[in-house]
Amino acid sequence: NAGVTQTPKFQVLKTGQSMTLQCAQDMNHEYMSWYRQDPGMGLRLIHYSVGAGITDQGEVPNGYNVSRSTTEDFPLRLLSAAPSQTSVYFCASRGNGYTFGSGTRLTVV
Amino acid sequence: ILNVEQSPQSLHVQEGDSTNFTCSFPSSNFYALHWYRWETAKSPEALFVMTLNGDEKKKGRISATLNTKEGYSYLYIKGSQPEDSATYLCAFLGGGSYIPTFGRGTSLIVHP
């Protein structure tokens, strides 16, 4: 089993560019979520989904969109990248505990 | 926003030392408490999922206890090894929500 597959691992964007971070899981988990991790801030929830077709905002949703058309996929879209979105992003799905993707290190210049 | 505190923030120990750290969380409307191990440049990995007051879990040299009435969990590492060096995160689920609130972690460094 692959678990949670997150791509890309690294990305550099210019301010104003858009991009999509991909997340896929093969464990048939209903709950999926996106976090960002910044120094001294811990993990902060961006958006989450409790099943296909259902999404909701977390603690820091501004500047990000999500969709959940299938149980497996939960992409995160940056609409117009800003330097404040420089961070490490983790996708996670929940079974008995959370399974995290390998992370995406995003730099916005 | 629920208050989940981890202490200490960081810890340096010598190889062979035993150590423990704390996760404090709201004592009402408890659902579950998770512990994760997070190595540098990797993603968090689940250690324990604890749901019942008085739960004790063990995996090798690492164990955890849970007190939901007073709102704390302890993580113990017996005979620390350099490969135990990581950040240990706890996550609280409760307070009427199934969305976890993560603590900021305890960074453990084990010196050879």
mmCIF file with all atom_site columns, C-alpha atoms in Angstrom, chain A residues 14 45 107:
data_model
loop_
_atom_site.group_PDB
_atom_site.id
_atom_site.type_symbol
_atom_site.label_atom_id
_atom_site.label_alt_id
_atom_site.label_comp_id
_atom_site.label_asym_id
_atom_site.label_entity_id
_atom_site.label_seq_id
_atom_site.pdbx_PDB_ins_code
_atom_site.Cartn_x
_atom_site.Cartn_y
_atom_site.Cartn_z
_atom_site.occupancy
_atom_site.B_iso_or_equiv
_atom_site.pdbx_formal_charge
_atom_site.auth_seq_id
_atom_site.auth_comp_id
_atom_site.auth_asym_id
_atom_site.auth_atom_id
_atom_site.pdbx_PDB_model_num
ATOM 1 C CA . LYS A 1 14  ? 6.802  33.488 -8.152 1.00 0.00 ? 14  LYS A CA 1
ATOM 2 C CA . LEU A 1 45  ? -5.096 23.116 9.601  1.00 0.00 ? 45  LEU A CA 1
ATOM 3 C CA . THR A 1 107 ? 8.945  28.674 -1.513 1.00 0.00 ? 107 THR A CA 1
#
